[in-house]
mmCIF file of C-alpha atoms in Angstrom:
data_model
loop_
_atom_site.group_PDB
_atom_site.id
_atom_site.type_symbol
_atom_site.label_atom_id
_atom_site.label_comp_id
_atom_site.label_asym_id
_atom_site.label_seq_id
_atom_site.Cartn_x
_atom_site.Cartn_y
_atom_site.Cartn_z
ATOM 1 C CA MET P 1 -35.859 104.495 43.431
ATOM 2 C CA PHE P 2 -38.989 102.415 42.991
ATOM 3 C CA PRO P 3 -42.683 103.291 43.387
ATOM 4 C CA LEU P 4 -44.362 102.363 46.615
ATOM 5 C CA ALA P 5 -46.064 98.959 46.738
ATOM 6 C CA LEU P 6 -49.744 98.789 45.869
ATOM 7 C CA ASP P 7 -52.038 99.669 48.729
ATOM 8 C CA PRO P 8 -53.715 96.398 49.805
ATOM 9 C CA ILE P 9 -56.821 98.388 50.819
ATOM 10 C CA VAL P 10 -59.066 99.414 47.924
ATOM 11 C CA PHE P 11 -61.331 101.741 49.891
ATOM 12 C CA ARG P 12 -63.027 102.070 53.241
ATOM 13 C CA ILE P 13 -66.668 101.967 54.213
ATOM 14 C CA GLY P 14 -66.541 104.090 57.322
ATOM 15 C CA SER P 15 -63.892 102.406 59.453
ATOM 16 C CA LEU P 16 -64.227 99.084 57.580
ATOM 17 C CA PRO P 17 -61.387 98.505 55.076
ATOM 18 C CA VAL P 18 -62.092 96.639 51.837
ATOM 19 C CA HIS P 19 -59.001 94.702 50.755
ATOM 20 C CA TRP P 20 -57.887 93.855 47.250
ATOM 21 C CA TYR P 21 -57.190 90.341 48.507
ATOM 22 C CA GLY P 22 -60.838 89.675 49.311
ATOM 23 C CA LEU P 23 -62.096 91.252 46.081
ATOM 24 C CA ILE P 24 -59.720 89.204 43.976
ATOM 25 C CA LEU P 25 -60.679 85.974 45.722
ATOM 26 C CA GLY P 26 -64.330 86.876 45.171
ATOM 27 C CA LEU P 27 -63.707 87.526 41.483
ATOM 28 C CA GLY P 28 -61.965 84.173 41.163
ATOM 29 C CA ALA P 29 -64.944 82.431 42.758
ATOM 30 C CA LEU P 30 -67.397 84.154 40.391
ATOM 31 C CA VAL P 31 -65.378 83.314 37.276
ATOM 32 C CA GLY P 32 -65.130 79.713 38.415
ATOM 33 C CA LEU P 33 -68.883 79.663 39.039
ATOM 34 C CA PHE P 34 -69.551 81.011 35.548
ATOM 35 C CA LEU P 35 -67.528 78.206 33.950
ATOM 36 C CA VAL P 36 -69.223 75.573 36.089
ATOM 37 C CA ILE P 37 -72.762 76.850 35.382
ATOM 38 C CA ARG P 38 -72.055 77.030 31.661
ATOM 39 C CA GLU P 39 -70.849 73.425 31.526
ATOM 40 C CA GLY P 40 -73.532 72.197 33.924
ATOM 41 C CA SER P 41 -76.267 73.607 31.681
ATOM 42 C CA ARG P 42 -75.205 71.119 28.982
ATOM 43 C CA PHE P 43 -76.288 68.355 31.359
ATOM 44 C CA GLY P 44 -79.514 70.054 32.425
ATOM 45 C CA ILE P 45 -78.271 70.816 35.939
ATOM 46 C CA PRO P 46 -79.964 73.979 37.270
ATOM 47 C CA GLN P 47 -77.677 76.917 37.999
ATOM 48 C CA GLU P 48 -79.169 77.236 41.485
ATOM 49 C CA PHE P 49 -77.462 73.953 42.362
ATOM 50 C CA PHE P 50 -74.062 75.434 41.603
ATOM 51 C CA MET P 51 -74.826 78.777 43.221
ATOM 52 C CA ASP P 52 -75.723 77.021 46.473
ATOM 53 C CA MET P 53 -72.594 74.924 46.076
ATOM 54 C CA LEU P 54 -70.513 78.112 45.883
ATOM 55 C CA LEU P 55 -72.171 79.615 48.949
ATOM 56 C CA LEU P 56 -71.272 76.506 50.931
ATOM 57 C CA GLY P 57 -67.980 75.693 49.251
ATOM 58 C CA VAL P 58 -66.206 79.053 49.540
ATOM 59 C CA PRO P 59 -66.456 79.292 53.347
ATOM 60 C CA SER P 60 -65.469 75.628 53.626
ATOM 61 C CA ALA P 61 -62.450 76.219 51.396
ATOM 62 C CA ILE P 62 -61.346 79.306 53.312
ATOM 63 C CA ILE P 63 -61.678 77.526 56.647
ATOM 64 C CA GLY P 64 -59.777 74.500 55.354
ATOM 65 C CA ALA P 65 -57.066 76.694 53.828
ATOM 66 C CA ARG P 66 -56.582 78.675 57.015
ATOM 67 C CA ILE P 67 -56.553 75.616 59.299
ATOM 68 C CA TYR P 68 -53.972 73.936 57.054
ATOM 69 C CA TYR P 69 -51.722 77.012 57.056
ATOM 70 C CA VAL P 70 -52.019 77.769 60.766
ATOM 71 C CA ALA P 71 -51.449 74.118 61.704
ATOM 72 C CA PHE P 72 -48.023 74.160 60.088
ATOM 73 C CA LYS P 73 -47.126 77.593 61.460
ATOM 74 C CA TRP P 74 -48.638 77.241 64.905
ATOM 75 C CA ASN P 75 -45.606 78.730 66.610
ATOM 76 C CA ASP P 76 -46.336 82.017 64.849
ATOM 77 C CA TYR P 77 -49.930 82.117 66.100
ATOM 78 C CA LYS P 78 -50.056 80.421 69.484
ATOM 79 C CA ASP P 79 -49.142 83.604 71.373
ATOM 80 C CA ASN P 80 -51.491 85.825 69.369
ATOM 81 C CA PHE P 81 -54.557 83.753 68.558
ATOM 82 C CA VAL P 82 -56.518 86.698 67.133
ATOM 83 C CA ASP P 83 -54.192 86.747 64.116
ATOM 84 C CA VAL P 84 -55.552 83.339 63.105
ATOM 85 C CA PHE P 85 -58.697 85.059 61.806
ATOM 86 C CA LYS P 86 -56.929 87.841 59.850
ATOM 87 C CA ILE P 87 -57.012 86.099 56.490
ATOM 88 C CA TRP P 88 -56.953 89.450 54.661
ATOM 89 C CA ASN P 89 -53.276 89.597 55.582
ATOM 90 C CA GLY P 90 -52.716 86.424 53.593
ATOM 91 C CA GLY P 91 -51.694 83.028 54.873
ATOM 92 C CA ILE P 92 -54.013 80.473 53.297
ATOM 93 C CA ALA P 93 -52.947 77.234 51.640
ATOM 94 C CA ILE P 94 -54.542 75.997 48.419
ATOM 95 C CA TYR P 95 -54.222 72.339 49.341
ATOM 96 C CA GLY P 96 -56.085 73.094 52.565
ATOM 97 C CA ALA P 97 -58.740 74.914 50.550
ATOM 98 C CA LEU P 98 -59.177 71.872 48.319
ATOM 99 C CA ILE P 99 -59.542 69.583 51.320
ATOM 100 C CA GLY P 100 -62.233 71.837 52.786
ATOM 101 C CA ALA P 101 -64.042 72.185 49.449
ATOM 102 C CA ILE P 102 -63.955 68.439 48.731
ATOM 103 C CA ILE P 103 -65.368 67.543 52.145
ATOM 104 C CA CYS P 104 -68.146 70.085 51.603
ATOM 105 C CA GLY P 105 -68.761 68.736 48.087
ATOM 106 C CA ILE P 106 -69.077 65.134 49.232
ATOM 107 C CA ILE P 107 -71.758 66.113 51.751
ATOM 108 C CA TYR P 108 -73.592 68.550 49.465
ATOM 109 C CA PHE P 109 -73.636 66.312 46.373
ATOM 110 C CA ARG P 110 -74.931 63.390 48.411
ATOM 111 C CA TYR P 111 -77.636 65.613 49.882
ATOM 112 C CA LYS P 112 -78.702 66.664 46.376
ATOM 113 C CA GLY P 113 -78.483 63.127 45.004
ATOM 114 C CA TYR P 114 -75.799 63.782 42.410
ATOM 115 C CA PRO P 115 -72.815 61.441 41.854
ATOM 116 C CA PHE P 116 -69.673 63.005 43.299
ATOM 117 C CA TRP P 117 -67.292 62.138 40.467
ATOM 118 C CA ARG P 118 -69.608 63.500 37.758
ATOM 119 C CA ILE P 119 -70.119 66.881 39.413
ATOM 120 C CA ILE P 120 -66.526 67.343 40.517
ATOM 121 C CA ASP P 121 -65.448 66.730 36.914
ATOM 122 C CA ILE P 122 -67.592 69.674 35.844
ATOM 123 C CA CYS P 123 -66.080 71.817 38.593
ATOM 124 C CA ALA P 124 -62.404 71.093 37.806
ATOM 125 C CA PRO P 125 -61.753 73.900 35.253
ATOM 126 C CA GLY P 126 -63.616 76.328 37.515
ATOM 127 C CA LEU P 127 -61.358 75.395 40.416
ATOM 128 C CA LEU P 128 -58.297 76.154 38.315
ATOM 129 C CA ALA P 129 -59.820 79.461 37.227
ATOM 130 C CA GLY P 130 -60.366 80.447 40.850
ATOM 131 C CA GLN P 131 -56.766 79.569 41.691
ATOM 132 C CA MET P 132 -55.459 81.390 38.643
ATOM 133 C CA ILE P 133 -57.180 84.645 39.612
ATOM 134 C CA GLY P 134 -56.712 84.190 43.354
ATOM 135 C CA ARG P 135 -52.933 84.204 42.968
ATOM 136 C CA TRP P 136 -53.142 87.886 42.056
ATOM 137 C CA GLY P 137 -54.240 88.500 45.618
ATOM 138 C CA ASN P 138 -50.782 87.273 46.629
ATOM 139 C CA PHE P 139 -49.348 89.758 44.143
ATOM 140 C CA VAL P 140 -51.118 92.698 45.787
ATOM 141 C CA ASN P 141 -50.108 91.536 49.271
ATOM 142 C CA GLN P 142 -46.499 90.947 48.171
ATOM 143 C CA GLU P 143 -46.518 87.381 49.452
ATOM 144 C CA ALA P 144 -45.865 83.909 48.045
ATOM 145 C CA TYR P 145 -42.972 85.328 46.039
ATOM 146 C CA GLY P 146 -39.743 83.582 45.120
ATOM 147 C CA GLY P 147 -36.062 84.106 45.683
ATOM 148 C CA VAL P 148 -33.969 87.086 44.696
ATOM 149 C CA VAL P 149 -33.424 87.825 40.992
ATOM 150 C CA GLU P 150 -31.878 90.615 38.974
ATOM 151 C CA GLU P 151 -34.139 93.346 37.628
ATOM 152 C CA SER P 152 -32.892 92.494 34.146
ATOM 153 C CA PHE P 153 -34.292 88.959 34.550
ATOM 154 C CA LEU P 154 -37.804 90.345 35.044
ATOM 155 C CA ARG P 155 -37.596 93.020 32.379
ATOM 156 C CA SER P 156 -35.388 91.516 29.663
ATOM 157 C CA LYS P 157 -35.938 87.761 30.002
ATOM 158 C CA LEU P 158 -39.557 87.624 31.170
ATOM 159 C CA HIS P 159 -40.580 90.936 29.553
ATOM 160 C CA LEU P 160 -42.872 91.789 32.427
ATOM 161 C CA PRO P 161 -44.694 95.138 32.579
ATOM 162 C CA ASP P 162 -43.583 97.798 35.044
ATOM 163 C CA PHE P 163 -46.460 97.295 37.483
ATOM 164 C CA ILE P 164 -45.422 93.677 38.071
ATOM 165 C CA VAL P 165 -41.690 94.385 38.188
ATOM 166 C CA ASN P 166 -42.142 97.240 40.666
ATOM 167 C CA GLN P 167 -44.390 95.138 42.918
ATOM 168 C CA MET P 168 -41.759 92.405 42.957
ATOM 169 C CA TYR P 169 -39.276 94.796 44.582
ATOM 170 C CA ILE P 170 -39.639 93.614 48.169
ATOM 171 C CA GLY P 171 -37.321 94.585 50.970
ATOM 172 C CA ASP P 172 -34.217 95.627 49.105
ATOM 173 C CA ALA P 173 -34.287 93.253 46.121
ATOM 174 C CA PHE P 174 -36.350 91.947 43.227
ATOM 175 C CA HIS P 175 -37.955 88.513 43.539
ATOM 176 C CA HIS P 176 -39.369 85.746 41.373
ATOM 177 C CA PRO P 177 -43.068 86.429 40.604
ATOM 178 C CA THR P 178 -44.098 82.900 41.552
ATOM 179 C CA PHE P 179 -47.720 84.031 41.751
ATOM 180 C CA LEU P 180 -47.499 84.730 38.009
ATOM 181 C CA TYR P 181 -45.864 81.398 37.202
ATOM 182 C CA GLU P 182 -48.650 79.521 38.957
ATOM 183 C CA SER P 183 -51.355 81.718 37.447
ATOM 184 C CA LEU P 184 -50.110 81.053 33.902
ATOM 185 C CA TRP P 185 -49.719 77.333 34.643
ATOM 186 C CA SER P 186 -53.355 77.265 35.783
ATOM 187 C CA LEU P 187 -54.489 79.101 32.633
ATOM 188 C CA LEU P 188 -52.820 76.487 30.445
ATOM 189 C CA GLY P 189 -54.376 73.772 32.604
ATOM 190 C CA ILE P 190 -57.867 75.183 32.037
ATOM 191 C CA ALA P 191 -57.395 74.934 28.263
ATOM 192 C CA ILE P 192 -56.119 71.360 28.551
ATOM 193 C CA LEU P 193 -59.010 70.225 30.749
ATOM 194 C CA MET P 194 -61.570 71.824 28.438
ATOM 195 C CA ILE P 195 -60.100 69.938 25.483
ATOM 196 C CA LEU P 196 -59.767 66.703 27.434
ATOM 197 C CA ARG P 197 -63.377 66.656 28.607
ATOM 198 C CA ARG P 198 -64.614 66.577 24.977
ATOM 199 C CA GLN P 199 -62.754 63.339 24.260
ATOM 200 C CA LYS P 200 -64.818 60.158 24.003
ATOM 201 C CA PHE P 201 -62.454 58.000 26.072
ATOM 202 C CA VAL P 202 -62.685 60.108 29.257
ATOM 203 C CA ARG P 203 -64.443 58.368 32.138
ATOM 204 C CA ALA P 204 -66.156 59.827 35.196
ATOM 205 C CA GLY P 205 -63.660 61.268 37.672
ATOM 206 C CA GLU P 206 -60.757 61.489 35.265
ATOM 207 C CA ILE P 207 -61.077 65.212 34.559
ATOM 208 C CA PHE P 208 -60.854 65.976 38.275
ATOM 209 C CA LEU P 209 -57.924 63.601 38.744
ATOM 210 C CA SER P 210 -56.216 65.156 35.717
ATOM 211 C CA TYR P 211 -56.712 68.550 37.337
ATOM 212 C CA PHE P 212 -54.903 67.325 40.454
ATOM 213 C CA ILE P 213 -52.068 65.876 38.370
ATOM 214 C CA TRP P 214 -51.613 69.043 36.318
ATOM 215 C CA TYR P 215 -51.762 71.439 39.234
ATOM 216 C CA SER P 216 -49.461 69.330 41.388
ATOM 217 C CA ILE P 217 -46.790 69.085 38.672
ATOM 218 C CA GLY P 218 -46.661 72.857 38.405
ATOM 219 C CA ARG P 219 -46.827 73.343 42.155
ATOM 220 C CA PHE P 220 -43.912 70.949 42.742
ATOM 221 C CA PHE P 221 -41.533 72.984 40.577
ATOM 222 C CA ILE P 222 -42.839 76.448 41.507
ATOM 223 C CA GLU P 223 -42.937 75.761 45.249
ATOM 224 C CA ALA P 224 -39.178 75.360 45.523
ATOM 225 C CA LEU P 225 -38.697 78.902 44.195
ATOM 226 C CA ARG P 226 -40.691 80.397 47.043
ATOM 227 C CA THR P 227 -39.289 81.803 50.270
ATOM 228 C CA ASP P 228 -42.329 81.194 52.495
ATOM 229 C CA SER P 229 -42.833 77.448 52.111
ATOM 230 C CA LEU P 230 -44.309 75.413 54.930
ATOM 231 C CA GLY P 231 -41.772 72.766 55.880
ATOM 232 C CA TYR P 232 -40.973 69.898 58.195
ATOM 233 C CA ASN P 233 -37.950 67.862 59.216
ATOM 234 C CA GLY P 234 -37.721 64.717 57.130
ATOM 235 C CA SER P 235 -34.995 62.261 56.296
ATOM 236 C CA SER P 236 -31.994 63.509 54.363
ATOM 237 C CA GLY P 237 -32.631 60.788 51.780
ATOM 238 C CA LEU P 238 -36.126 62.068 51.058
ATOM 239 C CA ALA P 239 -34.870 65.646 50.880
ATOM 240 C CA SER P 240 -32.165 64.612 48.407
ATOM 241 C CA PHE P 241 -34.711 62.713 46.306
ATOM 242 C CA ILE P 242 -36.991 65.757 46.057
ATOM 243 C CA ASN P 243 -34.075 68.054 45.272
ATOM 244 C CA GLY P 244 -32.950 65.645 42.573
ATOM 245 C CA LEU P 245 -36.366 65.700 40.912
ATOM 246 C CA TRP P 246 -36.282 69.489 40.970
ATOM 247 C CA SER P 247 -32.753 69.722 39.517
ATOM 248 C CA PRO P 248 -33.918 70.317 35.888
ATOM 249 C CA MET P 249 -34.968 73.780 37.051
ATOM 250 C CA LYS P 250 -31.322 74.516 37.833
ATOM 251 C CA TRP P 251 -30.394 73.626 34.279
ATOM 252 C CA LEU P 252 -32.831 76.357 33.205
ATOM 253 C CA GLY P 253 -31.072 78.896 35.414
ATOM 254 C CA PHE P 254 -33.412 78.836 38.447
ATOM 255 C CA GLU P 255 -32.258 78.573 42.038
ATOM 256 C CA PRO P 256 -34.397 77.398 44.989
ATOM 257 C CA GLY P 257 -35.735 80.014 47.358
ATOM 258 C CA PHE P 258 -34.852 80.209 51.020
ATOM 259 C CA LEU P 259 -36.338 77.533 53.287
ATOM 260 C CA ASP P 260 -36.248 78.416 56.971
ATOM 261 C CA PRO P 261 -34.354 75.566 58.704
ATOM 262 C CA ASN P 262 -36.483 76.199 61.797
ATOM 263 C CA TYR P 263 -39.421 74.743 59.883
ATOM 264 C CA GLY P 264 -37.573 71.802 58.359
ATOM 265 C CA ASN P 265 -35.656 70.572 55.331
ATOM 266 C CA ILE P 266 -38.593 69.452 53.168
ATOM 267 C CA ARG P 267 -41.245 71.693 51.645
ATOM 268 C CA ILE P 268 -44.603 70.211 52.534
ATOM 269 C CA SER P 269 -46.308 71.316 49.315
ATOM 270 C CA GLN P 270 -43.602 69.670 47.221
ATOM 271 C CA LEU P 271 -43.963 66.373 49.045
ATOM 272 C CA LEU P 272 -47.750 66.568 48.938
ATOM 273 C CA SER P 273 -47.646 67.344 45.219
ATOM 274 C CA LEU P 274 -45.634 64.192 44.549
ATOM 275 C CA LEU P 275 -47.985 62.066 46.642
ATOM 276 C CA ILE P 276 -51.032 63.501 44.861
ATOM 277 C CA ILE P 277 -49.551 62.873 41.405
ATOM 278 C CA VAL P 278 -48.763 59.251 42.228
ATOM 279 C CA ALA P 279 -52.123 58.682 43.959
ATOM 280 C CA ALA P 280 -54.110 60.207 41.082
ATOM 281 C CA VAL P 281 -52.288 58.177 38.411
ATOM 282 C CA VAL P 282 -52.658 54.960 40.412
ATOM 283 C CA LEU P 283 -56.341 55.661 41.039
ATOM 284 C CA ILE P 284 -57.005 56.208 37.329
ATOM 285 C CA ILE P 285 -55.262 52.926 36.493
ATOM 286 C CA ILE P 286 -57.100 50.986 39.203
ATOM 287 C CA ARG P 287 -60.491 52.395 38.245
ATOM 288 C CA ARG P 288 -59.855 51.618 34.586
ATOM 289 C CA THR P 289 -58.602 48.107 35.340
ATOM 290 C CA THR P 290 -61.550 47.226 37.549
ATOM 291 C CA GLY P 291 -64.076 48.922 35.271
ATOM 292 C CA GLN P 292 -65.367 50.977 38.176
ATOM 293 C CA PRO P 293 -66.075 54.208 36.261
ATOM 294 C CA LYS P 294 -68.778 52.832 33.950
ATOM 295 C CA ALA P 295 -69.999 56.306 33.042
ATOM 296 C CA HIS P 296 -68.211 58.504 30.537
ATOM 297 C CA TYR P 297 -67.885 62.244 30.991
ATOM 298 C CA SER P 298 -70.437 62.858 28.210
ATOM 299 C CA ASP P 299 -73.104 60.546 29.681
ATOM 300 C CA PRO P 300 -76.277 62.093 31.164
ATOM 301 C CA ILE P 301 -76.151 63.085 34.828
ATOM 302 C CA VAL P 302 -79.155 62.089 36.913
ATOM 303 C CA SER P 303 -80.029 63.148 40.447
ATOM 304 C CA THR P 304 -81.503 60.392 42.600
ATOM 305 C CA LYS P 305 -83.421 63.038 44.549
ATOM 306 C CA THR P 306 -85.055 64.905 41.665
ATOM 307 C CA GLY P 307 -85.612 61.955 39.369
ATOM 308 C CA ASN P 308 -84.777 61.790 35.694
ATOM 309 C CA THR P 309 -86.224 65.116 34.621
ATOM 310 C CA ASP P 310 -82.945 67.008 34.996
ATOM 311 C CA ALA P 311 -80.916 64.593 32.872
ATOM 312 C CA VAL P 312 -80.128 65.578 29.306
ATOM 313 C CA VAL P 313 -77.616 64.351 26.786
ATOM 314 C CA PRO P 314 -75.007 67.055 26.061
ATOM 315 C CA ASP P 315 -75.401 68.464 22.560
ATOM 316 C CA SER P 316 -71.801 67.803 21.584
ATOM 317 C CA ALA P 317 -71.788 64.191 22.782
ATOM 318 C CA GLU P 318 -71.719 61.403 20.203
ATOM 319 C CA HIS P 319 -73.699 58.413 21.358
ATOM 320 C CA THR P 320 -72.960 54.762 21.149
ATOM 321 C CA PRO P 321 -75.876 52.279 21.113
ATOM 322 C CA GLN P 322 -75.149 51.525 24.771
ATOM 323 C CA GLN P 323 -75.335 55.232 25.690
ATOM 324 C CA ALA P 324 -78.540 55.654 23.713
ATOM 325 C CA SER P 325 -79.988 52.706 25.614
ATOM 326 C CA LYS P 326 -79.026 54.304 28.908
ATOM 327 C CA GLY P 327 -80.698 57.506 27.828
ATOM 328 C CA SER P 328 -83.921 55.641 26.992
ATOM 329 C CA GLN P 329 -83.917 53.923 30.370
ATOM 330 C CA ALA P 330 -83.510 57.317 32.032
ATOM 331 C CA GLY P 331 -86.589 58.672 30.288
ATOM 332 C CA LEU P 332 -84.614 60.325 27.469
ATOM 333 C CA LYS P 333 -85.253 60.015 23.755
ATOM 334 C CA PRO P 334 -82.346 58.792 21.654
ATOM 335 C CA PRO P 335 -81.308 61.263 18.964
ATOM 336 C CA ALA P 336 -82.845 59.129 16.204
ATOM 337 C CA GLU P 337 -86.285 59.158 17.853
ATOM 338 C CA GLU P 338 -86.149 62.915 18.328
ATOM 339 C CA ASP P 339 -85.341 63.383 14.625
ATOM 340 C CA LYS P 340 -88.307 61.247 13.586
ATOM 341 C CA LYS P 341 -90.618 63.245 15.809
ATOM 342 C CA GLU P 342 -89.396 66.533 14.321
ATOM 343 C CA GLN P 343 -89.937 65.222 10.777
#
């Protein structure tokens, strides 16, 4: 006998239910915002800029995530269109959310006069934080789980607490807590990005591209464990290639989750993850080769709409003569001049 699953409804306001799913997504957005504001303050970017970005970005991400999911499962919604809007029941795709958020960001950053690559670099760890926390909404809803496992695997090998093990008892069997795997992968990614962005060699855009690479690597291997993957019918050669890349997981004792043959033989998120990894690596190489990203991560960020008054040199940045010259041209005092003035 196992305890009943967690109630997805936290409480009700009259007849209006408040779902854990929505609260958890909201918490993820707020934690991400906190990280972004904290880093943005080092560059003199007002917190109101990021708060407005969140107000615009979250709806855009949700819409993009839902459109992406529904598009690949249209047969499940075409006869009951009202269900398209019931996002509290789950059914949103992170890659769709990123597409929606990026489109919104391109428009919003241009409107505010900030360079896209510089701001999106600041946002990258916050995006991972939102995804890390948001996955726990899947946990409450008992969705996005993996294939069947033995109870001993969860308790003895993974040493998971009872509340997770019990919630992973779905139907008549225990399942892989893939939400947890992805959440922990995102947590490690946050630490890596925070270390990487303090390195002198990092150029504009490379933190965000590194975020895509890191997340997509984890998503490729975790996705195949799931039983609810979006799929499509591709060539048998491509399917074999993807399965071959995933085969190291079998050496570790993992087996792929069920993929409904009615939806295809290739998991869309796995294929998309591979394409994103290759595209991000190639883009970094091309931008480095052509010298396109002239700015480093630690360089001042200036809005073309507000002028130079918002631009500051981050405290932790070490400045080359070229960077100090840029700061002077932007109306900033090089560190040496500031020291003389204080003396």
